[in-house]
mmCIF file of C-alpha atoms in Angstrom:
data_model
loop_
_atom_site.group_PDB
_atom_site.id
_atom_site.type_symbol
_atom_site.label_atom_id
_atom_site.label_comp_id
_atom_site.label_asym_id
_atom_site.label_seq_id
_atom_site.Cartn_x
_atom_site.Cartn_y
_atom_site.Cartn_z
ATOM 1 C CA UNK A 66 104.386 94.631 76.168
ATOM 2 C CA UNK A 67 103.480 95.353 79.740
ATOM 3 C CA UNK A 68 104.401 98.769 81.023
ATOM 4 C CA UNK A 69 105.339 99.611 84.589
ATOM 5 C CA UNK A 70 103.039 101.761 86.676
ATOM 6 C CA UNK A 71 103.870 105.433 86.039
ATOM 7 C CA UNK A 72 104.593 106.053 89.738
ATOM 8 C CA UNK A 73 107.086 103.180 89.815
ATOM 9 C CA UNK A 74 108.716 104.289 86.580
ATOM 10 C CA UNK A 75 108.911 107.889 87.834
ATOM 11 C CA UNK A 76 110.634 106.713 91.036
ATOM 12 C CA UNK A 77 113.174 104.648 89.058
ATOM 13 C CA UNK A 78 113.964 107.514 86.685
ATOM 14 C CA UNK A 79 114.227 110.069 89.488
ATOM 15 C CA UNK A 80 116.502 107.846 91.561
ATOM 16 C CA UNK A 81 118.752 107.018 88.614
ATOM 17 C CA UNK A 82 119.032 110.624 87.474
ATOM 18 C CA UNK A 83 119.753 111.860 91.001
ATOM 19 C CA UNK A 84 122.409 109.203 91.429
ATOM 20 C CA UNK A 85 123.919 110.030 88.037
ATOM 21 C CA UNK A 86 124.056 113.727 88.911
ATOM 22 C CA UNK A 87 125.718 113.020 92.254
ATOM 23 C CA UNK A 88 128.172 110.581 90.714
ATOM 24 C CA UNK A 89 129.098 113.015 87.923
ATOM 25 C CA UNK A 90 131.261 114.835 90.415
ATOM 26 C CA UNK A 91 132.877 111.730 91.925
ATOM 27 C CA UNK A 92 133.235 109.392 88.979
ATOM 28 C CA UNK A 93 131.355 107.198 86.549
ATOM 29 C CA UNK A 94 127.921 105.932 87.509
ATOM 30 C CA UNK A 95 128.855 102.468 86.236
ATOM 31 C CA UNK A 96 131.030 101.898 89.304
ATOM 32 C CA UNK A 97 128.051 102.117 91.662
ATOM 33 C CA UNK A 98 126.158 98.822 92.220
ATOM 34 C CA UNK A 99 122.864 100.657 92.830
ATOM 35 C CA UNK A 100 123.282 102.520 89.535
ATOM 36 C CA UNK A 101 123.812 99.190 87.730
ATOM 37 C CA UNK A 102 120.677 97.800 89.380
ATOM 38 C CA UNK A 103 118.665 100.841 88.325
ATOM 39 C CA UNK A 104 120.040 100.660 84.779
ATOM 40 C CA UNK A 105 119.037 97.013 84.518
ATOM 41 C CA UNK A 106 115.566 97.649 85.963
ATOM 42 C CA UNK A 107 114.966 100.600 83.644
ATOM 43 C CA UNK A 108 116.043 98.566 80.625
ATOM 44 C CA UNK A 109 113.822 95.619 81.553
ATOM 45 C CA UNK A 110 110.917 97.935 82.365
ATOM 46 C CA UNK A 111 111.127 99.676 79.006
ATOM 47 C CA UNK A 112 112.163 96.728 76.826
ATOM 48 C CA UNK A 113 115.492 98.281 75.857
ATOM 49 C CA UNK A 114 119.126 97.235 76.209
ATOM 50 C CA UNK A 115 120.720 100.634 76.713
ATOM 51 C CA UNK A 116 120.122 102.935 79.660
ATOM 52 C CA UNK A 117 119.983 106.039 77.454
ATOM 53 C CA UNK A 118 117.228 104.471 75.337
ATOM 54 C CA UNK A 119 115.512 103.304 78.521
ATOM 55 C CA UNK A 120 115.502 106.844 79.880
ATOM 56 C CA UNK A 121 114.171 108.212 76.581
ATOM 57 C CA UNK A 122 111.375 105.646 76.522
ATOM 58 C CA UNK A 123 110.570 106.248 80.196
ATOM 59 C CA UNK A 124 110.355 110.008 79.692
ATOM 60 C CA UNK A 125 108.084 109.528 76.656
ATOM 61 C CA UNK A 126 105.801 107.168 78.580
ATOM 62 C CA UNK A 127 105.672 109.457 81.576
ATOM 63 C CA UNK A 128 104.815 112.425 79.352
ATOM 64 C CA UNK A 129 101.757 110.598 78.042
ATOM 65 C CA UNK A 130 100.762 108.912 81.316
ATOM 66 C CA UNK A 131 97.578 110.139 82.982
ATOM 67 C CA UNK A 132 98.028 112.463 85.922
ATOM 68 C CA UNK A 133 98.053 110.651 89.254
ATOM 69 C CA UNK A 134 94.771 110.637 91.115
ATOM 70 C CA UNK A 135 95.073 112.192 94.541
ATOM 71 C CA UNK A 136 93.135 110.698 97.375
ATOM 72 C CA UNK A 137 91.019 113.160 99.355
ATOM 73 C CA UNK A 138 92.522 114.162 102.655
ATOM 74 C CA UNK A 139 91.302 112.170 105.622
ATOM 75 C CA UNK A 140 88.447 113.828 107.471
ATOM 76 C CA UNK A 141 89.224 115.195 110.879
ATOM 77 C CA UNK A 142 87.332 113.912 113.905
ATOM 78 C CA UNK A 143 85.052 116.976 113.904
ATOM 79 C CA UNK A 144 84.153 116.416 110.224
ATOM 80 C CA UNK A 145 83.268 112.739 110.574
ATOM 81 C CA UNK A 146 79.736 111.591 111.064
ATOM 82 C CA UNK A 147 79.022 110.270 114.540
ATOM 83 C CA UNK A 148 79.308 106.524 114.907
ATOM 84 C CA UNK A 149 76.073 104.617 115.193
ATOM 85 C CA UNK A 150 75.997 101.769 117.665
ATOM 86 C CA UNK A 151 73.723 98.792 117.455
ATOM 87 C CA UNK A 152 73.623 98.066 121.175
ATOM 88 C CA UNK A 153 70.273 96.563 122.054
ATOM 89 C CA UNK A 154 69.194 96.405 118.385
ATOM 90 C CA UNK A 155 68.743 93.275 116.404
ATOM 91 C CA UNK A 156 70.122 92.960 112.927
ATOM 92 C CA UNK A 157 67.399 92.368 110.345
ATOM 93 C CA UNK A 158 67.216 88.782 109.125
ATOM 94 C CA UNK A 159 68.073 88.260 105.511
ATOM 95 C CA UNK A 160 66.288 85.718 103.424
ATOM 96 C CA UNK A 161 68.340 83.087 101.625
ATOM 97 C CA UNK A 162 68.843 83.723 97.937
#
């Protein structure tokens, strides 16, 4: 079975749980169309038919998922190497393979 990307799964779980917490005060989550969409997507993503099982599976997968790789921060203008221009220079000819 294919598994969703951990970042996508994390976003789905976080959004559903936040919506469920907010709706706990106002009424059942089932009444909200976005909650139904998230429930369906979580179930399809985890291969389950029940949102509680989907959340359990998602939490288990996320617990074993590798930590996200952070991209290095972009270099500031002062840290970048100066640009080299090729004005007046000819590009070396390459020989056909």
